[in-house]
Amino acid sequence: MLALPMIALAGNIKSPNGNIEVKFSVDNTGRPVYEMTYKGREVIKPSHLGLELAKDKHASKGMDETNLIDGFSIAKEETSTFDETWRPVWGETATIRNHYNELAATLLQADTKREILIRFRVYDDGVGFRYEFPQQQALNYFLIQEERTEFAMAGDHKAWWLPGDYDTQEQETQETRLSEIRECMKKAVNWNNSSVAIFSETGVQTSLQMKSQDGLYINIHEAACQDYATMHLELVDDQTKAFTTKLGGGSNAYTPSPKPSAYPLPQPFTFVSHLTPDATGLKGAMQTPCETPWRTVMVSDDARDMLANNLILNLNEPCKIEDTSWIHPTKYCGVWWEMIVGKSSWNYTDDFPSIKLDKIDWNSVKPNGRHAANNEKVKRYIDFAAKNGLDEVLVEGWNVGWEDWANMWKRDVFDFVTPYPDFDIKMLNEYAHSKGVKILMHHETSSSSQNYERHIKEAFELMNKYGYDAVKTGYVGDIIPRGDHHYSQSMNNHYLYVVKEAAKHHIMINAHEATRPTGLCRTWPNLVGNESARGTEYEAFGGSNPDHTCILPFTRLQGGPMDYTPGIFVTKLSEWSDNPSWARITLAGSLALYLTMYSPLQMAADLPENYEKFDDAFQFIRDVACDWDDSKYLEAEPGDYITVARKAKGTDNWFIGGKCDENGHTSVIKLDFLDKGRKYECTIYADAKGAHYETNPQAYTISKRVVKAGDILKLKEAPGGGFAVSLIAK
Ligand code: NOJ
Ligand code: CA
């Protein structure tokens, strides 16, 4: 370790255009403090940084000091500037500029002789900072009790929040003031989710979108979360007595750590980081040299900038996959919605309440007659995909084990290689390939992560053998090994292990129920999708609010694309099933989601027969691209409306989508982004007069005209509706 002079410094650093400024110092107790402004307005008031370590019974003598909170002085400060433009393998734009000013402050804790570094990157649209722990005698292995990063808000902002939870994000977003979070928490939780683990009456998830009373949009999230637990935020309000109170409920609700933090509570309206624990209640096991993920604060006075922001991708490392030619944007349909809705089943037989994979002869069991992943049906989906230019067909329930997959403690649930007797894996893949279509693999792990790791090599080899190049993984239920959580350090390591193993096999990953994304898809672009929020499946479980999709791009999508599985045309499910639930969206609104919910992986989720009834509207799903050279957010307000125009990769064609909440919206779109002097065939799919997400969802109109740069489109969106436009260059 370096012998560093004990000098107190304070650093100020501005973003390249000067709009954002960060001030950094240590206070009179040696606690690191930062603050942040945007155009001179307070975004983060002075807030402490630091970590509490846990006593490590294996630590050598003198190494069991747990304080990484105070007693620091700034030993060194370095500033630098960085400016590069990089090309994502897939994305919303062909190139991304990564331009920031950096401040790296080395801090020395005199009593322990420990050294940490806090690095700030200040962009024009936000700030990222992280803790780094260099290799040193006095700090090598350490356990984290809690990270104590504070984000002091300047007022009682409006917030779009999800209950902080160690295991699920599949909840409706709440829109309240910060001061109302506590009273709304209990009703905000859907306790029926397959694993709920709430930790506090004021704990919320990131990415957290806020709006100040004077119109600043502020978003807190994290970037590059690897080998570290997912961060939540615990709000200190005027009722907070100590961190981490117990709320209870759910299948594995958390018992809080017995000892409240010894450090004083910050002022009300301060968020404090709260990491996801592992099965022992600890928040992380670290070895130097190492670092935390980036803590991010994005800010603008224009909501559209929040959606165009690339801060989180930029804070991730460049792509680590050398040959990316096998990674491709994908449109797919699937043997899926009919199981979610309850008309058919994943399992093959209903005869056994439990099965052991090695003790059953599948050829002699009685089929239930509802098993959807059968040769005939899969061929029908392949034909549908081939006819409509869809790249892949997801088939769920193809493999043995679904009879008792949802048993919470079953360890050896699936082997990921044995098909049910009515799914001829060789024949179906050959049939698909002969029509230019691929089958999209499905690996539900039932959250038995060790079981998946044990089988993953054979599972990926099987995929390579039959020509699958993408897999949807799933983590329904409580994590096995027991007591662990979906968003812990060890599970985050598991998800990344799967992505890296998949890359070796040239396989793309779409992980459901995994941890919320933090931009790792820049480094590992075979991570083409995640669920990690309430997806379309909830339209079959009672429905989601019409504004849900006008919030997700501000929150969940900040870290990476979502496999939202849009495209429900027959929204009243009772029209074709016994399910009374219905999707709160118009048909034209469903088309808009292919633009507003950016993803390189897009599903056409409804049944082929439902699409065949509305073939003229389905033309938009056939035509729309899912990889882009450019994107322009034209209108946006969280929870109200989003309008975006995107230029399809490698073409001169544009597509525009507009989606609104339950109040309807009128969009005025100036086509000033089109090439001058060029004509475009414009097809508009819009809500018809009288359309309404509840009473008249299938009322749409399709109109065509020729347009040019500078023309104006005025489009009316119905309550819960939207529109989709294709502009094909002539
Ligand atoms: C939950 C996923 O979100 C859904 O898409 C999938 O069909 C089921 N799990 C079964 O794996
Ligand atoms: Ca799910």
XYZ file of C-alpha atoms and ligand atoms in Angstrom:
742
model
C 0.000 0.000 0.000
C 1.140 3.504 -0.801
C 2.166 5.894 1.949
C -0.219 8.705 1.146
C -0.158 12.194 2.601
C -3.190 13.046 4.747
C -4.527 16.108 3.030
C -8.131 17.176 2.920
C -9.259 17.933 -0.605
C -12.597 18.629 -2.122
C -13.295 18.034 -5.767
C -15.827 19.632 -8.088
C -16.430 18.190 -11.481
C -18.741 19.268 -14.286
C -20.229 17.374 -17.206
C -18.837 18.134 -20.697
C -21.563 20.753 -21.424
C -21.445 22.052 -17.838
C -25.112 21.264 -17.048
C -24.326 18.765 -14.323
C -21.967 19.381 -11.442
C -20.828 16.998 -8.706
C -19.108 18.169 -5.533
C -17.176 15.672 -3.472
C -15.532 16.037 -0.054
C -15.171 14.372 3.354
C -16.954 15.880 6.349
C -15.461 16.587 9.781
C -15.919 12.935 10.866
C -14.188 11.705 7.736
C -17.346 10.538 5.982
C -17.285 10.929 2.179
C -20.025 13.285 0.943
C -21.222 14.115 -2.571
C -23.863 16.386 -4.030
C -25.187 16.916 -7.546
C -26.838 19.763 -9.446
C -28.401 20.100 -12.915
C -28.424 23.577 -14.487
C -27.806 24.898 -10.975
C -30.820 23.043 -9.488
C -30.390 20.545 -6.657
C -30.676 16.904 -7.727
C -28.866 15.203 -4.846
C -28.340 17.206 -1.660
C -25.179 16.450 0.344
C -25.245 12.662 0.827
C -22.890 10.231 2.534
C -21.053 7.354 0.925
C -19.691 4.266 2.668
C -20.139 0.610 3.585
C -20.594 -1.339 6.778
C -18.706 -4.614 6.790
C -19.720 -7.710 8.743
C -17.540 -9.412 11.319
C -15.759 -12.223 9.548
C -14.988 -15.081 11.910
C -12.240 -16.222 9.564
C -10.518 -12.846 9.466
C -6.973 -12.716 10.718
C -6.105 -10.659 13.789
C -6.539 -6.934 13.333
C -8.503 -7.466 10.133
C -11.972 -7.579 11.639
C -12.627 -3.850 11.565
C -16.071 -3.340 10.020
C -16.127 0.385 9.436
C -15.808 1.653 5.889
C -18.010 4.606 6.786
C -15.940 7.317 8.460
C -12.419 8.264 9.489
C -11.371 8.863 5.876
C -9.293 11.601 4.361
C -8.804 12.289 0.680
C -5.310 11.218 -0.236
C -5.423 11.859 -3.948
C -7.754 13.153 -6.625
C -7.401 12.643 -10.341
C -9.565 14.057 -13.088
C -9.765 12.994 -16.707
C -11.980 13.224 -19.780
C -13.192 10.424 -21.994
C -14.913 10.583 -25.380
C -15.579 7.640 -27.649
C -18.299 6.510 -30.022
C -19.098 2.819 -30.098
C -21.375 0.580 -32.122
C -23.737 -1.735 -30.248
C -24.303 -5.189 -31.755
C -28.021 -4.348 -31.645
C -29.768 -1.311 -30.280
C -31.902 1.771 -30.614
C -29.205 3.651 -32.529
C -26.304 2.564 -34.753
C -23.734 4.403 -32.641
C -23.545 5.583 -29.037
C -21.378 8.402 -27.728
C -19.701 7.801 -24.383
C -18.525 11.213 -23.230
C -17.805 12.083 -19.606
C -15.510 13.853 -17.181
C -14.144 11.708 -14.398
C -13.062 12.303 -10.828
C -11.264 9.478 -9.032
C -10.757 10.140 -5.316
C -8.489 7.890 -3.283
C -9.511 7.797 0.375
C -7.348 6.658 3.236
C -8.694 5.459 6.568
C -5.807 6.261 8.897
C -6.847 3.957 11.773
C -7.066 0.830 9.645
C -4.624 1.782 6.897
C -7.329 0.864 4.442
C -7.667 2.537 1.094
C -10.734 2.814 -1.112
C -11.368 4.751 -4.271
C -14.592 6.474 -5.282
C -14.882 7.114 -9.004
C -17.409 9.570 -10.479
C -18.259 9.781 -14.168
C -20.181 12.927 -14.969
C -22.151 12.918 -18.211
C -24.399 15.586 -19.702
C -27.433 13.484 -18.773
C -26.424 11.928 -15.468
C -23.789 10.651 -13.100
C -22.372 7.231 -12.305
C -20.173 6.510 -9.320
C -18.801 3.408 -7.670
C -16.559 2.194 -4.879
C -13.315 0.478 -5.812
C -11.258 -1.613 -3.404
C -7.635 -1.914 -4.549
C -5.586 -4.925 -3.494
C -3.859 -4.130 -0.189
C -2.543 -5.717 2.997
C -5.274 -4.321 5.209
C -8.254 -5.282 3.018
C -8.346 -8.518 1.093
C -11.373 -10.705 1.870
C -14.375 -8.906 3.324
C -18.093 -9.402 3.955
C -20.661 -6.681 3.415
C -23.213 -6.033 6.129
C -24.753 -3.185 4.139
C -23.816 -0.564 1.622
C -24.741 2.889 2.932
C -24.907 5.012 -0.185
C -27.261 7.926 0.307
C -29.310 9.814 -2.261
C -30.817 12.840 -0.480
C -33.719 14.216 -2.504
C -34.364 17.930 -2.651
C -38.135 17.622 -2.126
C -41.188 15.431 -1.817
C -40.977 14.266 -5.445
C -43.552 12.267 -7.296
C -42.208 8.732 -7.742
C -43.083 5.746 -9.909
C -42.088 2.894 -7.646
C -42.296 -0.838 -7.037
C -42.158 -2.361 -3.551
C -38.576 -3.258 -2.707
C -38.404 -7.034 -2.889
C -35.594 -9.578 -2.880
C -37.386 -11.911 -5.281
C -39.828 -10.290 -7.658
C -40.560 -7.218 -9.724
C -43.832 -8.528 -11.096
C -45.882 -5.823 -9.403
C -47.896 -2.823 -10.586
C -46.031 0.471 -10.421
C -47.297 2.922 -7.805
C -47.406 6.648 -8.544
C -47.224 8.652 -5.292
C -45.232 11.341 -3.568
C -42.238 10.126 -1.559
C -44.101 10.981 1.646
C -46.901 8.585 0.642
C -44.767 5.491 0.046
C -45.118 4.163 3.599
C -48.917 4.302 3.698
C -49.208 2.738 0.216
C -46.736 -0.094 0.686
C -49.047 -2.841 1.900
C -51.607 -2.412 -0.819
C -48.845 -2.098 -3.413
C -47.767 -5.700 -2.938
C -49.453 -8.552 -4.769
C -48.792 -11.182 -2.110
C -49.905 -13.943 -4.492
C -46.778 -13.780 -6.605
C -44.781 -16.985 -6.617
C -42.120 -15.536 -4.325
C -42.478 -12.276 -2.443
C -39.827 -10.970 -0.034
C -40.554 -7.404 1.038
C -38.043 -5.942 3.504
C -39.315 -2.540 4.595
C -42.358 -0.261 4.583
C -40.387 2.308 2.617
C -38.148 0.038 0.533
C -38.454 0.485 -3.241
C -36.740 -0.977 -6.274
C -34.572 0.615 -8.879
C -34.763 1.821 -11.542
C -36.783 4.453 -9.708
C -38.246 7.284 -11.768
C -39.126 10.556 -10.055
C -40.340 14.027 -10.999
C -39.736 17.064 -8.830
C -42.384 19.702 -8.266
C -40.470 22.073 -10.538
C -40.280 19.578 -13.404
C -36.954 17.782 -13.071
C -36.999 14.114 -14.076
C -34.638 12.104 -11.873
C -33.902 8.405 -12.136
C -31.814 6.256 -9.750
C -30.563 2.848 -10.849
C -27.308 0.926 -11.169
C -25.024 -0.195 -13.985
C -22.833 -3.263 -14.451
C -24.087 -5.220 -11.466
C -21.827 -8.259 -11.459
C -20.458 -10.317 -8.576
C -22.536 -8.106 -6.304
C -26.078 -8.047 -4.921
C -28.846 -6.045 -6.564
C -29.473 -2.699 -4.876
C -32.800 -1.473 -3.527
C -33.464 1.912 -1.965
C -34.829 2.453 1.494
C -36.478 5.812 1.993
C -35.870 7.590 5.261
C -39.025 9.523 6.105
C -40.110 11.324 9.260
C -41.306 8.026 10.781
C -38.122 6.058 10.207
C -36.610 4.864 13.492
C -33.929 2.555 12.124
C -33.136 0.868 8.861
C -34.802 -2.402 7.924
C -38.131 -2.905 9.627
C -40.095 -6.076 9.120
C -43.244 -6.056 7.037
C -43.785 -9.800 6.746
C -45.960 -11.926 4.481
C -45.132 -13.954 1.409
C -43.533 -17.303 1.183
C -40.071 -16.281 2.239
C -40.511 -12.866 3.801
C -37.328 -11.604 5.277
C -36.429 -11.496 8.929
C -34.387 -8.333 9.259
C -30.805 -8.334 10.397
C -30.929 -8.202 14.212
C -28.698 -5.191 14.642
C -29.786 -1.802 13.306
C -27.047 0.367 11.847
C -24.999 2.265 14.405
C -24.769 5.293 12.138
C -27.161 8.230 12.405
C -30.152 8.339 10.091
C -29.957 10.918 7.338
C -32.625 13.583 6.878
C -36.117 12.644 5.583
C -36.496 12.156 1.808
C -33.109 10.434 1.660
C -32.841 7.066 -0.034
C -30.223 4.701 1.380
C -28.959 1.689 -0.531
C -30.240 -1.665 0.672
C -28.632 -4.718 -0.908
C -30.258 -8.101 -1.404
C -28.991 -10.588 1.194
C -27.857 -14.136 0.578
C -29.185 -17.122 2.543
C -27.078 -16.113 5.567
C -28.443 -12.564 5.631
C -25.158 -11.047 4.448
C -25.016 -8.765 1.457
C -21.776 -9.763 -0.230
C -18.504 -11.661 -0.024
C -15.693 -9.757 -1.687
C -12.026 -10.152 -2.494
C -9.810 -7.249 -3.501
C -9.145 -5.954 -6.075
C -12.843 -5.467 -6.729
C -15.488 -2.823 -7.143
C -19.214 -2.254 -6.681
C -21.607 -1.692 -9.570
C -22.060 1.922 -10.671
C -24.752 3.833 -8.823
C -26.525 5.973 -11.409
C -28.500 9.197 -11.252
C -29.965 10.365 -14.551
C -31.545 13.782 -14.806
C -33.179 16.115 -17.291
C -35.876 18.773 -17.482
C -37.290 16.982 -20.557
C -38.855 13.523 -20.080
C -37.834 12.473 -23.605
C -34.171 12.682 -22.598
C -34.775 10.055 -19.934
C -35.714 7.570 -22.659
C -32.896 8.504 -25.032
C -30.332 8.236 -22.217
C -27.422 5.781 -22.702
C -25.673 6.330 -19.364
C -26.219 2.781 -18.117
C -24.937 1.107 -21.278
C -21.978 3.472 -21.343
C -20.982 2.551 -17.795
C -20.733 -1.109 -18.770
C -17.616 -2.616 -20.269
C -17.296 -3.024 -24.043
C -18.422 -6.223 -25.729
C -16.425 -9.276 -24.662
C -17.660 -11.543 -27.443
C -15.272 -11.441 -30.377
C -17.419 -12.913 -33.126
C -20.956 -11.576 -32.722
C -22.197 -12.617 -36.164
C -24.492 -15.253 -34.631
C -26.361 -12.726 -32.484
C -29.416 -11.422 -34.290
C -32.635 -9.527 -33.630
C -35.532 -11.949 -33.498
C -39.270 -11.825 -34.014
C -41.027 -14.883 -32.676
C -44.349 -16.476 -31.889
C -44.864 -19.299 -29.442
C -46.715 -22.241 -28.045
C -47.195 -20.176 -24.909
C -50.210 -17.873 -24.556
C -52.686 -20.748 -24.558
C -50.951 -22.251 -21.497
C -50.689 -18.916 -19.704
C -54.400 -18.335 -20.327
C -55.128 -21.851 -19.045
C -56.564 -23.513 -22.134
C -53.770 -26.040 -22.489
C -50.973 -27.368 -20.310
C -47.202 -27.537 -20.077
C -47.448 -30.977 -18.446
C -48.133 -34.159 -20.402
C -50.138 -36.152 -17.869
C -52.427 -35.358 -14.941
C -52.078 -38.823 -13.456
C -49.345 -38.211 -10.889
C -49.192 -35.554 -8.176
C -45.401 -35.889 -8.238
C -42.830 -37.458 -10.535
C -39.209 -38.521 -10.319
C -37.496 -38.120 -13.645
C -35.480 -41.327 -13.377
C -38.450 -43.442 -12.260
C -40.990 -42.929 -14.982
C -41.581 -44.523 -18.380
C -43.105 -41.684 -20.350
C -44.320 -43.973 -23.112
C -46.645 -45.773 -20.741
C -48.234 -42.817 -18.920
C -51.669 -41.524 -19.911
C -51.589 -38.168 -21.759
C -53.995 -35.505 -20.468
C -55.036 -34.474 -23.972
C -54.208 -30.806 -23.194
C -50.450 -30.911 -23.701
C -49.731 -28.074 -26.139
C -46.140 -28.843 -27.164
C -47.167 -31.682 -29.459
C -45.931 -32.370 -32.981
C -49.093 -31.293 -34.719
C -49.490 -27.994 -32.899
C -45.818 -27.078 -33.094
C -45.910 -27.669 -36.864
C -48.917 -25.372 -37.110
C -46.948 -22.617 -35.311
C -43.920 -23.230 -37.530
C -46.130 -22.882 -40.619
C -47.568 -19.668 -39.202
C -44.087 -18.250 -38.505
C -42.829 -19.224 -41.972
C -45.837 -17.652 -43.685
C -45.485 -14.398 -41.778
C -41.752 -13.878 -41.739
C -41.282 -14.581 -38.026
C -37.815 -15.938 -37.226
C -38.489 -18.354 -34.389
C -41.156 -20.338 -32.528
C -40.901 -20.644 -28.752
C -42.116 -24.016 -27.504
C -42.715 -24.323 -23.761
C -43.566 -27.630 -22.124
C -41.509 -29.683 -24.601
C -39.438 -31.375 -21.895
C -40.301 -33.769 -19.087
C -40.791 -32.488 -15.554
C -43.762 -30.116 -15.704
C -46.068 -32.387 -13.703
C -44.867 -30.970 -10.371
C -42.500 -28.200 -11.464
C -44.033 -25.613 -9.211
C -43.300 -27.550 -6.044
C -41.254 -25.065 -4.105
C -38.623 -27.391 -2.798
C -38.136 -29.835 -5.655
C -34.461 -29.877 -6.496
C -34.202 -32.126 -9.565
C -37.075 -30.616 -11.500
C -35.968 -30.788 -15.122
C -33.073 -32.359 -17.025
C -33.500 -29.966 -19.995
C -32.760 -32.715 -22.528
C -35.621 -35.246 -22.484
C -38.647 -34.410 -24.644
C -42.159 -35.625 -23.873
C -43.186 -38.527 -26.158
C -45.371 -36.328 -28.374
C -42.580 -33.823 -29.110
C -40.265 -35.226 -31.811
C -37.301 -32.916 -31.345
C -35.394 -34.057 -34.454
C -38.351 -34.024 -36.801
C -39.654 -30.659 -35.589
C -36.310 -28.906 -35.871
C -35.792 -30.297 -39.360
C -39.308 -29.235 -40.296
C -38.691 -25.732 -38.953
C -35.318 -25.362 -40.656
C -36.727 -26.551 -43.977
C -39.058 -23.523 -43.772
C -36.396 -21.043 -42.695
C -37.613 -20.949 -39.090
C -35.884 -21.903 -35.817
C -37.394 -23.283 -32.640
C -36.675 -21.144 -29.586
C -35.630 -23.320 -26.638
C -37.230 -23.060 -23.214
C -35.451 -23.835 -19.920
C -37.697 -23.206 -16.947
C -35.396 -23.865 -13.980
C -38.126 -23.530 -11.354
C -35.435 -21.537 -9.508
C -33.402 -24.655 -8.800
C -30.262 -22.920 -9.944
C -27.820 -25.641 -8.968
C -29.865 -28.185 -10.879
C -29.615 -25.965 -13.955
C -25.856 -25.525 -13.588
C -25.461 -29.303 -13.298
C -27.300 -29.840 -16.590
C -26.325 -26.768 -18.549
C -23.537 -28.293 -20.633
C -25.686 -31.149 -21.926
C -28.607 -28.777 -22.368
C -26.593 -26.387 -24.556
C -25.003 -29.271 -26.465
C -28.469 -30.577 -27.265
C -29.392 -27.116 -28.557
C -26.284 -27.015 -30.739
C -27.031 -30.497 -32.065
C -30.523 -29.565 -33.244
C -29.785 -26.001 -34.319
C -31.445 -23.913 -31.609
C -29.715 -20.544 -31.167
C -31.784 -18.907 -28.405
C -33.221 -19.968 -25.068
C -35.816 -18.451 -22.792
C -34.837 -19.304 -19.220
C -37.100 -18.933 -16.188
C -36.813 -18.723 -12.405
C -40.326 -19.163 -11.036
C -40.667 -19.748 -7.284
C -38.280 -19.551 -4.362
C -34.601 -20.087 -4.986
C -33.033 -23.461 -4.302
C -30.560 -23.620 -2.491
C -33.098 -22.591 0.100
C -33.035 -19.206 1.719
C -31.232 -17.528 -1.165
C -32.940 -14.775 -3.136
C -33.404 -13.998 -6.829
C -31.340 -10.792 -6.603
C -28.474 -11.894 -4.336
C -24.805 -11.809 -5.245
C -24.725 -15.582 -5.787
C -27.801 -15.577 -8.014
C -26.501 -12.604 -9.993
C -23.365 -14.673 -10.524
C -25.523 -17.578 -11.666
C -27.372 -15.534 -14.314
C -24.098 -14.188 -15.677
C -22.550 -17.669 -15.659
C -25.443 -18.859 -17.831
C -24.959 -15.936 -20.249
C -21.214 -16.629 -20.538
C -21.675 -20.383 -21.019
C -24.319 -19.660 -23.619
C -21.924 -17.354 -25.483
C -19.448 -20.223 -25.776
C -22.210 -22.223 -27.473
C -23.400 -19.296 -29.639
C -26.708 -19.155 -27.815
C -28.773 -16.040 -27.085
C -30.418 -15.709 -23.664
C -33.819 -14.328 -22.705
C -34.058 -14.741 -18.922
C -37.390 -14.462 -17.110
C -37.672 -13.729 -13.382
C -33.911 -13.094 -13.250
C -32.453 -9.990 -11.684
C -33.283 -6.626 -13.203
C -30.878 -5.652 -15.968
C -28.106 -3.111 -15.471
C -26.745 -2.794 -19.003
C -24.678 -5.986 -19.018
C -26.028 -6.594 -22.532
C -23.371 -4.169 -23.784
C -20.646 -6.528 -22.567
C -22.613 -9.707 -23.350
C -24.902 -8.875 -26.279
C -26.145 -12.469 -26.395
C -28.272 -11.367 -23.418
C -30.992 -10.230 -25.822
C -33.832 -10.056 -23.338
C -35.031 -10.223 -19.773
C -38.441 -10.176 -18.235
C -37.798 -8.845 -14.681
C -41.071 -6.956 -14.517
C -44.769 -7.517 -14.947
C -45.149 -8.738 -18.518
C -48.110 -9.461 -20.767
C -48.743 -12.737 -18.906
C -50.447 -10.634 -16.187
C -53.180 -9.725 -18.664
C -54.260 -13.348 -18.093
C -53.893 -13.064 -14.313
C -56.296 -10.172 -13.736
C -54.703 -7.528 -15.965
C -52.307 -4.600 -15.647
C -53.255 -0.929 -15.631
C -53.413 0.779 -19.042
C -50.565 3.126 -18.053
C -48.210 0.232 -17.212
C -46.452 0.328 -20.587
C -46.101 4.114 -20.375
C -43.997 3.670 -17.223
C -41.804 0.642 -17.970
C -39.577 2.438 -20.535
C -38.711 4.987 -17.803
C -37.970 2.321 -15.207
C -37.406 -1.333 -16.041
C -36.159 -0.721 -19.587
C -33.374 1.631 -18.451
C -31.154 -1.384 -17.751
C -31.881 -3.310 -20.922
C -34.620 -4.672 -23.150
C -37.667 -6.472 -21.822
C -39.313 -9.548 -23.295
C -42.699 -7.956 -22.704
C -44.383 -10.365 -25.194
C -46.762 -7.815 -26.751
C -49.304 -8.272 -29.521
C -52.565 -9.409 -27.877
C -55.316 -8.772 -30.462
C -58.175 -10.641 -28.772
C -58.064 -8.892 -25.442
C -61.183 -10.473 -23.903
C -59.769 -13.918 -23.171
C -63.249 -15.368 -22.589
C -63.756 -15.129 -26.364
C -61.618 -18.259 -26.731
C -61.053 -19.672 -23.230
C -62.641 -19.974 -19.801
C -60.361 -17.233 -18.462
C -62.384 -14.135 -17.435
C -59.323 -11.841 -17.452
C -58.798 -9.244 -20.168
C -55.956 -7.122 -21.481
C -56.320 -3.404 -20.813
C -55.213 -2.190 -24.242
C -56.690 -1.508 -27.676
C -55.561 -3.466 -30.708
C -53.806 -0.419 -32.189
C -52.172 0.135 -28.775
C -50.795 -3.408 -28.951
C -49.104 -2.559 -32.261
C -47.512 0.544 -30.738
C -45.664 -1.569 -28.163
C -43.339 -2.930 -30.882
C -41.868 0.582 -30.984
C -42.321 1.986 -27.507
C -41.051 -1.132 -25.655
C -37.643 -1.353 -27.312
C -36.274 -4.875 -27.618
C -34.211 -6.779 -30.211
C -36.431 -9.730 -29.338
C -40.124 -9.206 -30.003
C -42.885 -11.729 -29.639
C -46.173 -11.904 -31.467
C -47.805 -13.401 -28.414
C -51.400 -14.072 -29.461
C -52.638 -17.277 -31.084
C -52.234 -17.702 -34.868
C -56.018 -18.034 -35.233
C -56.515 -14.692 -33.458
C -54.063 -13.002 -35.809
C -55.747 -14.593 -38.814
C -58.960 -12.780 -37.846
C -57.186 -9.414 -38.117
C -54.753 -10.097 -40.913
C -54.701 -6.489 -42.165
C -53.553 -5.253 -38.729
C -51.110 -8.134 -38.383
C -49.365 -6.711 -41.456
C -47.724 -4.192 -39.124
C -46.148 -6.970 -37.016
C -44.918 -8.606 -40.223
C -43.370 -5.328 -41.372
C -41.943 -3.791 -38.195
C -38.199 -4.067 -37.613
C -36.600 -4.889 -34.259
C -33.147 -3.409 -34.766
C -32.536 0.267 -35.435
C -30.079 2.773 -36.879
C -31.766 5.694 -35.167
C -34.482 6.486 -32.629
C -36.170 9.787 -31.870
C -38.352 10.166 -28.809
C -40.960 12.674 -29.956
C -43.256 12.891 -26.921
C -43.033 11.454 -23.420
C -44.421 11.800 -19.926
C -44.068 8.957 -17.404
C -47.336 7.113 -16.910
C -49.134 9.200 -19.582
C -47.760 8.713 -23.110
C -44.689 7.828 -25.174
C -44.198 8.461 -28.890
C -41.066 7.292 -30.684
C -39.877 7.150 -34.307
C -37.235 4.617 -35.278
C -35.244 4.036 -38.456
C -34.939 0.352 -39.356
C -31.360 -0.929 -39.448
C -29.713 -0.777 -42.849
C -32.764 0.767 -44.571
C -34.372 4.162 -45.149
C -37.647 3.025 -43.613
C -39.078 4.530 -40.439
C -41.656 3.232 -37.978
C -43.488 5.304 -35.378
C -45.348 4.097 -32.309
C -47.431 6.033 -29.809
C -48.906 4.529 -26.657
C -50.986 6.258 -23.996
C -52.652 5.618 -20.644
C -56.359 5.388 -19.780
C -56.952 9.062 -20.634
C -56.212 8.977 -24.366
C -53.829 11.364 -26.110
C -53.486 13.378 -29.286
C -50.107 13.255 -30.998
C -48.879 15.879 -33.398
C -45.896 14.467 -35.232
C -43.691 16.574 -37.461
C -41.938 14.285 -39.926
C -38.815 16.454 -39.971
C -36.534 13.456 -39.456
C -37.294 11.964 -42.910
C -34.808 12.376 -45.763
C -35.443 15.621 -47.622
C -36.615 15.222 -51.220
C -37.809 11.673 -50.698
C -41.307 10.203 -50.674
C -42.570 7.593 -48.243
C -45.503 5.200 -48.404
C -47.140 5.850 -45.052
C -49.508 3.311 -43.463
C -51.264 4.386 -40.268
C -52.807 1.866 -37.882
C -54.872 3.898 -35.431
C -57.676 3.577 -32.914
C -60.998 4.118 -34.671
C -63.552 6.614 -33.409
C -65.133 5.207 -30.251
C -62.254 2.808 -29.538
C -61.677 2.155 -25.840
C -59.493 -0.398 -24.058
C -62.450 -1.744 -22.103
C -65.550 -1.306 -24.198
C -64.312 -1.276 -27.795
C -60.687 -2.485 -28.043
C -60.791 -3.874 -31.554
C -61.966 -0.696 -33.297
C -59.086 0.322 -35.538
C -58.548 1.972 -38.882
C -55.816 1.495 -41.447
C -55.126 4.340 -43.835
C -52.468 4.960 -46.434
C -50.972 8.071 -47.918
C -47.731 9.357 -49.386
C -45.709 11.717 -47.154
C -42.457 13.680 -47.249
C -40.128 15.379 -44.811
C -41.825 18.222 -42.931
C -45.373 16.837 -43.235
C -47.409 16.664 -40.050
C -49.409 13.690 -38.771
C -52.131 14.333 -36.225
C -53.142 11.078 -34.564
C -55.733 10.426 -31.866
C -55.096 7.708 -29.305
C -58.122 6.215 -27.550
C -58.173 5.561 -23.789
C -55.664 2.702 -23.294
C -54.814 2.960 -26.976
C -52.119 4.002 -29.356
C -51.032 3.958 -32.969
C -48.395 2.455 -35.231
C -47.087 3.929 -38.462
C -44.838 2.467 -41.120
C -43.000 4.774 -43.520
C -41.492 2.849 -46.400
C -39.070 4.859 -48.549
C -40.125 4.946 -52.208
C -43.076 -17.430 -16.111
C -42.689 -16.789 -17.388
O -42.710 -15.399 -17.298
C -43.620 -17.287 -18.456
O -43.386 -16.617 -19.669
C -43.438 -18.773 -18.585
O -44.349 -19.257 -19.533
C -43.671 -19.472 -17.267
N -42.915 -18.852 -16.235
C -43.300 -20.951 -17.311
O -41.925 -21.070 -17.493
Ca -42.804 -14.053 -15.158
